[in-house]
Each structure stands twice: as structure tokens, then as C-alpha cells.
Amino acid sequence: MRNKRLLYSLFAAASLTMAGCDYNEDNFPGYDSEVIPDNVANIVYTLTDADYEAIGGSVGTNKYFSADAMPDDYLPEWLSETYFTADAGSSANLTYRFKTVYPHYQNIPYEVLTEEDYTVIYGTGYNNATFLNASNVGRMYRILNAKYAEPQTNDRVMVEYQYSEDGQPSRGETIAYWDFEDWTDEDITSPQDGWFLSASGNEWQTREYSNNKYLQYTANNAEGACDAWLVTPGIAIPTTGLNLAWDVCVGYWNADCLKVLVSTNFNGDVNAATWTDVTSHFNLPQEPTGGYGTMASAGIMSLDDYAGQTIYVAYHYEGNGSNDDRRTTTYQIDNIMVANEIAAPVETETRFALYEYTGRGWYEFENSNHAICLSMADYEEIGGNPGRYHNFDDNAPAQAYMPQFLAKHAGYALDGDTCTVIFRQYSGGNRVSNEQYVYNAATNLWNYCDLVREETRPYGFNGTEWNYNPSVTINLEVGKDIPASATFYQAIVDWVADNYPEYVTSYGNNEYYFGSSAYQNNFDFRINAWQGQGTYPGMQGEELTALMWERLPQSFPHALETLYPNAAPVDGMDVFYTINFGIYDGSTKMYTIQYKVVGQGQFEYVEGSLKVIE
């Protein structure tokens, strides 16, 4: 409300000034009406829910800023609209909510293996090498080495692939093959790369399901009769031993509407060509009558009778969308192939796994008490739609299931322990997401941690526009179960774990290289605690205390670089990050320390800035 009172007083002052111009000129000789007193405002304000809603967009919905909606992109305009009477030299210290994204498991790519990826395992010359089996799934690292030329330690990727326990691809020469992955038009109204298409009633369509494209035709919703032709480009059959195969999926069967035909004299006119009906060589399902079946092989037909000739394969659909003669079965056609060896169809299942680059190679991610990647079996245990689709979505969010799941699977937990859950999130397609949970011993529950904390950032008005003063103050509150502080300290602990692992305790949330603790959210400077880790043999108390204070300024940049990678110098001003924090040596004292931003994501200790807060 403070800002509203300020505006009311400014409006009143403006009204009195305008109303009193003539009076002042008449009664005060030398009065200059052009000289207006400066309104230099010093604004201190905390944004409310109504303010976030006024800003709009994702900020208005979430009621916080984030890396995807930075405050500096919104608050200068908001200040101009809210404090429009402020003059040059005004300042504003705005406190707002900001969601910190702990980057340890962020931006993990989601890769669906392609036919080209599988050739890394099998090589070339196979007809259906689009899956892994029990004997080669352990060589996933070869595919990842080919996809990522210069991986960095702790790089991660989730891989979706097709799997058959004992399936084997077939080797042979492929004369012709079409999988329609490069076809883009949903309704196909013009010829495609030598194909012939014609249709009355409805159009042929390119459709996609589960990252697989195919062609589809149906008389459903058509007004009256439908007659549609799909004819391949000419296929030269130089010798015997070649076969024709293709895949089909049927939906809402109510009549046999599709025939497969072969011609050797087709020249663009389906009525003038001589066609041989070869439908009987293939299995066209007569089910399901409701919903869709599964894309599967329609069978294999020998082409020995056509050796030395060029053939055209046609798919001819005849149906009717009218109620009095309803024949509307949907046919989906894919993977048309002519080859000298076509293996029996290999039944596969979709699998996925998270892989991590350790510096020595790519390995499947290993779960721990601090990070869990959900497996297919985990989703199936959860049940419902997550168990059916092996993912979460907006209608079945992870937060609804994870507290109960972690209670069973996160191992023995102490109060304040955190666990990051990595999972598949569906939003038009699968992607990798993660959430952090914190354990509360009093309630024996794992609670979702949104990592939203308050920050204060100063802005200045130059007479034309508000500009941010990018110096930041970070208040690390001391105590247990404070996720915002724990995120900061855990970043320091993780750096020590990666570089000096012998200094990290078995709990994984505190260390004695710097003394940081993401459990108590402070620095532990007790001499006996440092000596108890067994990493300082022979060092006496005075010597160890000196080492603590010597190392302390070196600790904070590891968290700042991790959590504030976009911090950057600003022309014309120094940018400082001030951190207020606690040190425990039997009792807690609060200290402050400053770092100057000297490059993007680079921080330099300001000598002499480490002081006790009186």
C-alpha cells in the first residue's frame, strides 16, 4: 500500500501546483512556473500476487520469475507503469519470488534412436535393423559416442529405443524401400517423388504415431463413395529371389476395402493399365471393429514371376461414407520393401534409459539416495496412466505420486535429506524433467520442493527508463529444511565431491574441505568436526582454524558459478554479489562477503569484504 499513498500524494501535489499557478505569479515576484520540484522516489516494495498477474504471461500464472522469465525482462516496464511520476535519480529495491533451477539434472536431452543410429551397432546391409537385443543393448555407448563427439563429465541423455530379447535383423540387398518419414503434407493432394495418388471423397494422408510416419486412407466422414489409388514408382526386378513386403494397421474395420495390385504396364492411367490382384498373398486384418490395431507385417510375396520386368505396386481403396452403404475401414500403410531377404517380423517393445558420461565413458545412470531415475517398472508399479504410458503429464503430475513412491524406494532418510527424481514428462512428446523432494522426519513424508525463494534487486531511473542495477544480495538463512539455502550449499558440496571426494561425509550433504553443510545450511567451523573426518592428521586447532578462514572465500564461487551462470559485467558499473551467511563454531554468527562479477559466470572475491554482521 505504500506505493499507492505515494501516488495519491503526488496526484494531490500536481493538482495544487496547477491550480495555484496564477496565484503564485501574482503574489510571488520572480516565481518561475517552469521549475518543478524533483520527485526523487526511494521505493522499497515487495510484489504481490496482483502485481504478478498484472505483469501477465507465465509470471502471472506462476506468481514467480524464473530463468525462462527473468525479472529484468519485466520489472523495468512494470516500474514505469506503476511509478510514472518518479523523476531521474529515483531508485527501487524490489523483492520478488524467483524459482531457482538446480542445474545438476537440467536440460537432459531426450533421444529417440533412428535407423541410422542402429547401423552403428549392426553396420549396413540389413533390412530391419531397427532394434537392439539382449546381446548388444550393452553397447549403447557406441551409439552415444557416435552422436556426441566431445562429451563432458556428468553429461546425461535419456535414450528411447526398440528392443527384442532375441530378435535378429536380416542381411540382404534392398531394391526399394519407403518408410514415408520425409513426407510432410497431412492431406496429400499432389504427386510425391514418382508416386501416383488419386482420391475421390477423402484424401490420402500422412500421419504420425509414436514417432513413426505412415500413409492412411479411410472413407469415414466422406459423403458418398470413395475411390482412391496409391501407386509406387516403378521397381526394376532384375532377377529372381526378390520379395515384396509391407506393414499394415487396420482401424474400425467394417468391410474389406483395400486391394493390392501389381502392373507391368502402368503409365499414369490406372484405368488403362493391366492389374493383377495379389491381395491374397497378404494378411489384411478384419479387426478391430472399434479403435486401432497394431502396425505389423502384412506378409511377404515372391516376385519371381516378374524377374526381368519393372513393376508398379498399387493400393486400391473402395469404400463409402454414406449410412446406407457404409464401408469406412481405415488402413495405415508403411515400410513398403522389395528385397532379396526379408526376415519374419521382429516383435519389439519400446524401452528407455538414462545414460551418464563419467569421464571414462557412457554408462547407464545408477540410482542413489539423492537421485532416482524412474524405470519402466517404476511407472508400472505406480499404475494408472503413468503405468500405462510410462510418463507423467499435466493430468497425472509427478507430485501426485512421488511422496508415496519415495517412501518405499528412497532408502533410509534423515530429516532434511533431498532426493531428485528424474522422469519422462509428456507434453506433445516425451521429454526429460525432474523434481526435488525433501524429507520431513516429523511427518515421515517426502515433500515437493519448489525452490521458490525471495530475492531483492535494485533498479534506477535515469529520467527516461528504469534500468536494473544488477548487484545481488543473497541471504542464506540458517537452519534445517530451508530448500533455498540448501540448494546453494549443496552446489558447494557437489563441487567438493567432484574434486576432493574424501572430504564429503557419508550423508552427501556436507563436507569438510570448506565446511559447508546443506543440512544445517551453514559453515561448520568446529575443530573437532573437521578432525573427525580423518582428513587432517596432525593438524592442531590453531593451524586448522587458520586453514578454515583461508579457504572460506574460495568456496562461494563454486555455488555462484553453478546457480548464477548468466551473471555478467555491466558497462559503466561494478556488479557485486553480496552473501549473508552463518558460521557455527559452537554458536552461530552471521557474516557477509562480497564477490565482483569479472566475466560471465565468473566471480572474484572482494578483499576485505568478509566481515561479521554486528
JSON list of C-alpha atoms in Angstrom, two decimals, residues 375-524:
[
{"chain": "A", "resi": 375, "resn": "SER", "atom": "CA", "xyz": [12.38, -47.02, -14.88]},
{"chain": "A", "resi": 376, "resn": "MET", "atom": "CA", "xyz": [9.56, -48.65, -16.84]},
{"chain": "A", "resi": 377, "resn": "ALA", "atom": "CA", "xyz": [8.99, -50.99, -13.89]},
{"chain": "A", "resi": 378, "resn": "ASP", "atom": "CA", "xyz": [8.69, -47.99, -11.57]},
{"chain": "A", "resi": 379, "resn": "TYR", "atom": "CA", "xyz": [5.92, -46.46, -13.68]},
{"chain": "A", "resi": 380, "resn": "GLU", "atom": "CA", "xyz": [4.12, -49.80, -13.84]},
{"chain": "A", "resi": 381, "resn": "GLU", "atom": "CA", "xyz": [4.28, -50.06, -10.05]},
{"chain": "A", "resi": 382, "resn": "ILE", "atom": "CA", "xyz": [2.78, -46.56, -9.78]},
{"chain": "A", "resi": 383, "resn": "GLY", "atom": "CA", "xyz": [-0.09, -47.66, -12.04]},
{"chain": "A", "resi": 384, "resn": "GLY", "atom": "CA", "xyz": [-2.82, -45.65, -13.74]},
{"chain": "A", "resi": 385, "resn": "ASN", "atom": "CA", "xyz": [-1.88, -43.62, -16.80]},
{"chain": "A", "resi": 386, "resn": "PRO", "atom": "CA", "xyz": [1.77, -43.32, -15.67]},
{"chain": "A", "resi": 387, "resn": "GLY", "atom": "CA", "xyz": [1.91, -47.12, -15.57]},
{"chain": "A", "resi": 388, "resn": "ARG", "atom": "CA", "xyz": [0.29, -47.38, -18.99]},
{"chain": "A", "resi": 389, "resn": "TYR", "atom": "CA", "xyz": [2.31, -44.72, -20.82]},
{"chain": "A", "resi": 390, "resn": "HIS", "atom": "CA", "xyz": [5.49, -44.72, -18.70]},
{"chain": "A", "resi": 391, "resn": "ASN", "atom": "CA", "xyz": [5.41, -40.97, -18.17]},
{"chain": "A", "resi": 392, "resn": "PHE", "atom": "CA", "xyz": [3.68, -38.14, -16.32]},
{"chain": "A", "resi": 393, "resn": "ASP", "atom": "CA", "xyz": [1.64, -35.29, -17.79]},
{"chain": "A", "resi": 394, "resn": "ASP", "atom": "CA", "xyz": [-0.46, -32.34, -16.65]},
{"chain": "A", "resi": 395, "resn": "ASN", "atom": "CA", "xyz": [-3.37, -34.63, -15.81]},
{"chain": "A", "resi": 396, "resn": "ALA", "atom": "CA", "xyz": [-1.20, -37.07, -13.88]},
{"chain": "A", "resi": 397, "resn": "PRO", "atom": "CA", "xyz": [1.66, -34.96, -12.42]},
{"chain": "A", "resi": 398, "resn": "ALA", "atom": "CA", "xyz": [4.66, -36.49, -10.71]},
{"chain": "A", "resi": 399, "resn": "GLN", "atom": "CA", "xyz": [3.89, -34.61, -7.49]},
{"chain": "A", "resi": 400, "resn": "ALA", "atom": "CA", "xyz": [0.74, -36.70, -7.02]},
{"chain": "A", "resi": 401, "resn": "TYR", "atom": "CA", "xyz": [2.73, -39.94, -6.89]},
{"chain": "A", "resi": 402, "resn": "MET", "atom": "CA", "xyz": [6.28, -39.24, -5.76]},
{"chain": "A", "resi": 403, "resn": "PRO", "atom": "CA", "xyz": [5.82, -38.81, -1.98]},
{"chain": "A", "resi": 404, "resn": "GLN", "atom": "CA", "xyz": [4.39, -42.33, -1.70]},
{"chain": "A", "resi": 405, "resn": "PHE", "atom": "CA", "xyz": [6.92, -43.75, -4.18]},
{"chain": "A", "resi": 406, "resn": "LEU", "atom": "CA", "xyz": [9.90, -42.22, -2.37]},
{"chain": "A", "resi": 407, "resn": "ALA", "atom": "CA", "xyz": [8.65, -43.51, 0.97]},
{"chain": "A", "resi": 408, "resn": "LYS", "atom": "CA", "xyz": [9.19, -47.02, -0.44]},
{"chain": "A", "resi": 409, "resn": "HIS", "atom": "CA", "xyz": [12.27, -46.52, -2.60]},
{"chain": "A", "resi": 410, "resn": "ALA", "atom": "CA", "xyz": [14.42, -43.63, -1.35]},
{"chain": "A", "resi": 411, "resn": "GLY", "atom": "CA", "xyz": [16.17, -45.68, 1.32]},
{"chain": "A", "resi": 412, "resn": "TYR", "atom": "CA", "xyz": [16.83, -44.59, 4.88]},
{"chain": "A", "resi": 413, "resn": "ALA", "atom": "CA", "xyz": [16.42, -40.82, 5.05]},
{"chain": "A", "resi": 414, "resn": "LEU", "atom": "CA", "xyz": [17.31, -38.23, 7.67]},
{"chain": "A", "resi": 415, "resn": "ASP", "atom": "CA", "xyz": [15.41, -35.05, 8.32]},
{"chain": "A", "resi": 416, "resn": "GLY", "atom": "CA", "xyz": [16.19, -32.53, 5.59]},
{"chain": "A", "resi": 417, "resn": "ASP", "atom": "CA", "xyz": [17.60, -35.04, 3.09]},
{"chain": "A", "resi": 418, "resn": "THR", "atom": "CA", "xyz": [16.76, -34.26, -0.51]},
{"chain": "A", "resi": 419, "resn": "CYS", "atom": "CA", "xyz": [16.15, -36.55, -3.47]},
{"chain": "A", "resi": 420, "resn": "THR", "atom": "CA", "xyz": [15.90, -35.52, -7.11]},
{"chain": "A", "resi": 421, "resn": "VAL", "atom": "CA", "xyz": [13.53, -37.63, -9.22]},
{"chain": "A", "resi": 422, "resn": "ILE", "atom": "CA", "xyz": [14.23, -37.77, -12.96]},
{"chain": "A", "resi": 423, "resn": "PHE", "atom": "CA", "xyz": [11.31, -38.81, -15.13]},
{"chain": "A", "resi": 424, "resn": "ARG", "atom": "CA", "xyz": [9.61, -38.66, -18.53]},
{"chain": "A", "resi": 425, "resn": "GLN", "atom": "CA", "xyz": [7.13, -35.80, -18.91]},
{"chain": "A", "resi": 426, "resn": "TYR", "atom": "CA", "xyz": [4.66, -35.83, -21.81]},
{"chain": "A", "resi": 427, "resn": "SER", "atom": "CA", "xyz": [3.62, -32.58, -23.45]},
{"chain": "A", "resi": 428, "resn": "GLY", "atom": "CA", "xyz": [3.00, -33.31, -27.12]},
{"chain": "A", "resi": 429, "resn": "GLY", "atom": "CA", "xyz": [6.00, -35.64, -26.91]},
{"chain": "A", "resi": 430, "resn": "ASN", "atom": "CA", "xyz": [8.25, -37.09, -24.25]},
{"chain": "A", "resi": 431, "resn": "ARG", "atom": "CA", "xyz": [10.99, -35.01, -22.63]},
{"chain": "A", "resi": 432, "resn": "VAL", "atom": "CA", "xyz": [13.15, -35.33, -19.53]},
{"chain": "A", "resi": 433, "resn": "SER", "atom": "CA", "xyz": [12.06, -33.49, -16.42]},
{"chain": "A", "resi": 434, "resn": "ASN", "atom": "CA", "xyz": [12.98, -33.60, -12.75]},
{"chain": "A", "resi": 435, "resn": "GLU", "atom": "CA", "xyz": [11.70, -32.52, -9.38]},
{"chain": "A", "resi": 436, "resn": "GLN", "atom": "CA", "xyz": [13.31, -32.26, -5.98]},
{"chain": "A", "resi": 437, "resn": "TYR", "atom": "CA", "xyz": [11.78, -33.60, -2.78]},
{"chain": "A", "resi": 438, "resn": "VAL", "atom": "CA", "xyz": [12.83, -33.01, 0.83]},
{"chain": "A", "resi": 439, "resn": "TYR", "atom": "CA", "xyz": [12.25, -35.44, 3.70]},
{"chain": "A", "resi": 440, "resn": "ASN", "atom": "CA", "xyz": [10.47, -34.27, 6.86]},
{"chain": "A", "resi": 441, "resn": "ALA", "atom": "CA", "xyz": [11.19, -36.64, 9.73]},
{"chain": "A", "resi": 442, "resn": "ALA", "atom": "CA", "xyz": [8.41, -35.21, 11.90]},
{"chain": "A", "resi": 443, "resn": "THR", "atom": "CA", "xyz": [5.73, -36.20, 9.38]},
{"chain": "A", "resi": 444, "resn": "ASN", "atom": "CA", "xyz": [7.69, -39.09, 7.80]},
{"chain": "A", "resi": 445, "resn": "LEU", "atom": "CA", "xyz": [6.84, -37.61, 4.39]},
{"chain": "A", "resi": 446, "resn": "TRP", "atom": "CA", "xyz": [8.72, -36.56, 1.28]},
{"chain": "A", "resi": 447, "resn": "ASN", "atom": "CA", "xyz": [7.52, -33.09, 0.26]},
{"chain": "A", "resi": 448, "resn": "TYR", "atom": "CA", "xyz": [7.84, -31.44, -3.12]},
{"chain": "A", "resi": 449, "resn": "CYS", "atom": "CA", "xyz": [10.40, -28.64, -3.05]},
{"chain": "A", "resi": 450, "resn": "ASP", "atom": "CA", "xyz": [9.54, -25.85, -5.48]},
{"chain": "A", "resi": 451, "resn": "LEU", "atom": "CA", "xyz": [12.84, -23.95, -4.88]},
{"chain": "A", "resi": 452, "resn": "VAL", "atom": "CA", "xyz": [11.00, -20.64, -4.96]},
{"chain": "A", "resi": 453, "resn": "ARG", "atom": "CA", "xyz": [12.68, -18.04, -2.79]},
{"chain": "A", "resi": 454, "resn": "GLU", "atom": "CA", "xyz": [12.59, -14.29, -2.36]},
{"chain": "A", "resi": 455, "resn": "GLU", "atom": "CA", "xyz": [15.24, -12.09, -3.95]},
{"chain": "A", "resi": 456, "resn": "THR", "atom": "CA", "xyz": [15.72, -8.34, -3.84]},
{"chain": "A", "resi": 457, "resn": "ARG", "atom": "CA", "xyz": [17.09, -6.47, -6.82]},
{"chain": "A", "resi": 458, "resn": "PRO", "atom": "CA", "xyz": [17.72, -2.73, -7.14]},
{"chain": "A", "resi": 459, "resn": "TYR", "atom": "CA", "xyz": [16.75, -0.59, -10.13]},
{"chain": "A", "resi": 460, "resn": "GLY", "atom": "CA", "xyz": [17.49, 3.02, -11.01]},
{"chain": "A", "resi": 461, "resn": "PHE", "atom": "CA", "xyz": [15.62, 5.61, -13.11]},
{"chain": "A", "resi": 462, "resn": "ASN", "atom": "CA", "xyz": [17.65, 7.81, -15.48]},
{"chain": "A", "resi": 463, "resn": "GLY", "atom": "CA", "xyz": [14.78, 10.12, -16.40]},
{"chain": "A", "resi": 464, "resn": "THR", "atom": "CA", "xyz": [13.76, 8.06, -19.42]},
{"chain": "A", "resi": 465, "resn": "GLU", "atom": "CA", "xyz": [13.69, 4.44, -18.34]},
{"chain": "A", "resi": 466, "resn": "TRP", "atom": "CA", "xyz": [14.32, 2.15, -15.43]},
{"chain": "A", "resi": 467, "resn": "ASN", "atom": "CA", "xyz": [17.49, 0.08, -15.59]},
{"chain": "A", "resi": 468, "resn": "TYR", "atom": "CA", "xyz": [18.47, -2.66, -13.28]},
{"chain": "A", "resi": 469, "resn": "ASN", "atom": "CA", "xyz": [21.46, -2.37, -11.02]},
{"chain": "A", "resi": 470, "resn": "PRO", "atom": "CA", "xyz": [22.50, -5.99, -11.26]},
{"chain": "A", "resi": 471, "resn": "SER", "atom": "CA", "xyz": [24.21, -6.30, -7.92]},
{"chain": "A", "resi": 472, "resn": "VAL", "atom": "CA", "xyz": [22.52, -9.04, -5.91]},
{"chain": "A", "resi": 473, "resn": "THR", "atom": "CA", "xyz": [22.23, -9.78, -2.22]},
{"chain": "A", "resi": 474, "resn": "ILE", "atom": "CA", "xyz": [21.76, -13.44, -1.26]},
{"chain": "A", "resi": 475, "resn": "ASN", "atom": "CA", "xyz": [20.52, -14.20, 2.23]},
{"chain": "A", "resi": 476, "resn": "LEU", "atom": "CA", "xyz": [21.31, -17.78, 3.23]},
{"chain": "A", "resi": 477, "resn": "GLU", "atom": "CA", "xyz": [19.01, -18.48, 6.14]},
{"chain": "A", "resi": 478, "resn": "VAL", "atom": "CA", "xyz": [20.49, -20.82, 8.75]},
{"chain": "A", "resi": 479, "resn": "GLY", "atom": "CA", "xyz": [18.62, -23.93, 9.86]},
{"chain": "A", "resi": 480, "resn": "LYS", "atom": "CA", "xyz": [17.22, -27.23, 8.64]},
{"chain": "A", "resi": 481, "resn": "ASP", "atom": "CA", "xyz": [14.57, -27.72, 5.96]},
{"chain": "A", "resi": 482, "resn": "ILE", "atom": "CA", "xyz": [15.29, -24.47, 4.10]},
{"chain": "A", "resi": 483, "resn": "PRO", "atom": "CA", "xyz": [15.43, -25.60, 0.46]},
{"chain": "A", "resi": 484, "resn": "ALA", "atom": "CA", "xyz": [16.62, -22.26, -0.94]},
{"chain": "A", "resi": 485, "resn": "SER", "atom": "CA", "xyz": [19.68, -22.23, 1.33]},
{"chain": "A", "resi": 486, "resn": "ALA", "atom": "CA", "xyz": [20.24, -25.97, 0.89]},
{"chain": "A", "resi": 487, "resn": "THR", "atom": "CA", "xyz": [20.40, -25.59, -2.89]},
{"chain": "A", "resi": 488, "resn": "PHE", "atom": "CA", "xyz": [23.22, -23.07, -2.52]},
{"chain": "A", "resi": 489, "resn": "TYR", "atom": "CA", "xyz": [25.25, -25.13, -0.04]},
{"chain": "A", "resi": 490, "resn": "GLN", "atom": "CA", "xyz": [24.65, -28.38, -1.96]},
{"chain": "A", "resi": 491, "resn": "ALA", "atom": "CA", "xyz": [26.29, -26.81, -5.01]},
{"chain": "A", "resi": 492, "resn": "ILE", "atom": "CA", "xyz": [29.43, -26.28, -2.91]},
{"chain": "A", "resi": 493, "resn": "VAL", "atom": "CA", "xyz": [29.25, -29.84, -1.56]},
{"chain": "A", "resi": 494, "resn": "ASP", "atom": "CA", "xyz": [28.88, -31.22, -5.09]},
{"chain": "A", "resi": 495, "resn": "TRP", "atom": "CA", "xyz": [31.97, -29.34, -6.24]},
{"chain": "A", "resi": 496, "resn": "VAL", "atom": "CA", "xyz": [33.96, -30.83, -3.37]},
{"chain": "A", "resi": 497, "resn": "ALA", "atom": "CA", "xyz": [32.54, -34.28, -4.18]},
{"chain": "A", "resi": 498, "resn": "ASP", "atom": "CA", "xyz": [33.75, -33.97, -7.77]},
{"chain": "A", "resi": 499, "resn": "ASN", "atom": "CA", "xyz": [37.21, -32.67, -6.83]},
{"chain": "A", "resi": 500, "resn": "TYR", "atom": "CA", "xyz": [38.02, -33.79, -3.27]},
{"chain": "A", "resi": 501, "resn": "PRO", "atom": "CA", "xyz": [35.55, -36.62, -2.53]},
{"chain": "A", "resi": 502, "resn": "GLU", "atom": "CA", "xyz": [37.41, -37.75, 0.59]},
{"chain": "A", "resi": 503, "resn": "TYR", "atom": "CA", "xyz": [36.21, -34.59, 2.37]},
{"chain": "A", "resi": 504, "resn": "VAL", "atom": "CA", "xyz": [32.49, -35.32, 1.82]},
{"chain": "A", "resi": 505, "resn": "THR", "atom": "CA", "xyz": [30.66, -37.16, 4.59]},
{"chain": "A", "resi": 506, "resn": "SER", "atom": "CA", "xyz": [28.67, -40.33, 4.00]},
{"chain": "A", "resi": 507, "resn": "TYR", "atom": "CA", "xyz": [25.46, -38.27, 4.10]},
{"chain": "A", "resi": 508, "resn": "GLY", "atom": "CA", "xyz": [26.43, -36.49, 0.88]},
{"chain": "A", "resi": 509, "resn": "ASN", "atom": "CA", "xyz": [25.12, -33.11, 2.05]},
{"chain": "A", "resi": 510, "resn": "ASN", "atom": "CA", "xyz": [28.09, -31.69, 3.98]},
{"chain": "A", "resi": 511, "resn": "GLU", "atom": "CA", "xyz": [31.85, -31.59, 3.60]},
{"chain": "A", "resi": 512, "resn": "TYR", "atom": "CA", "xyz": [34.95, -30.52, 5.50]},
{"chain": "A", "resi": 513, "resn": "TYR", "atom": "CA", "xyz": [37.12, -29.05, 2.77]},
{"chain": "A", "resi": 514, "resn": "PHE", "atom": "CA", "xyz": [35.32, -25.73, 3.20]},
{"chain": "A", "resi": 515, "resn": "GLY", "atom": "CA", "xyz": [32.95, -26.82, 5.99]},
{"chain": "A", "resi": 516, "resn": "SER", "atom": "CA", "xyz": [29.69, -26.25, 4.09]},
{"chain": "A", "resi": 517, "resn": "SER", "atom": "CA", "xyz": [26.53, -28.07, 5.13]},
{"chain": "A", "resi": 518, "resn": "ALA", "atom": "CA", "xyz": [23.34, -28.33, 3.07]},
{"chain": "A", "resi": 519, "resn": "TYR", "atom": "CA", "xyz": [21.73, -29.98, 6.10]},
{"chain": "A", "resi": 520, "resn": "GLN", "atom": "CA", "xyz": [22.25, -27.25, 8.71]},
{"chain": "A", "resi": 521, "resn": "ASN", "atom": "CA", "xyz": [22.65, -24.58, 5.96]},
{"chain": "A", "resi": 522, "resn": "ASN", "atom": "CA", "xyz": [25.80, -23.02, 7.40]},
{"chain": "A", "resi": 523, "resn": "PHE", "atom": "CA", "xyz": [29.54, -23.47, 7.60]},
{"chain": "A", "resi": 524, "resn": "ASP", "atom": "CA", "xyz": [30.67, -25.81, 10.37]}
]
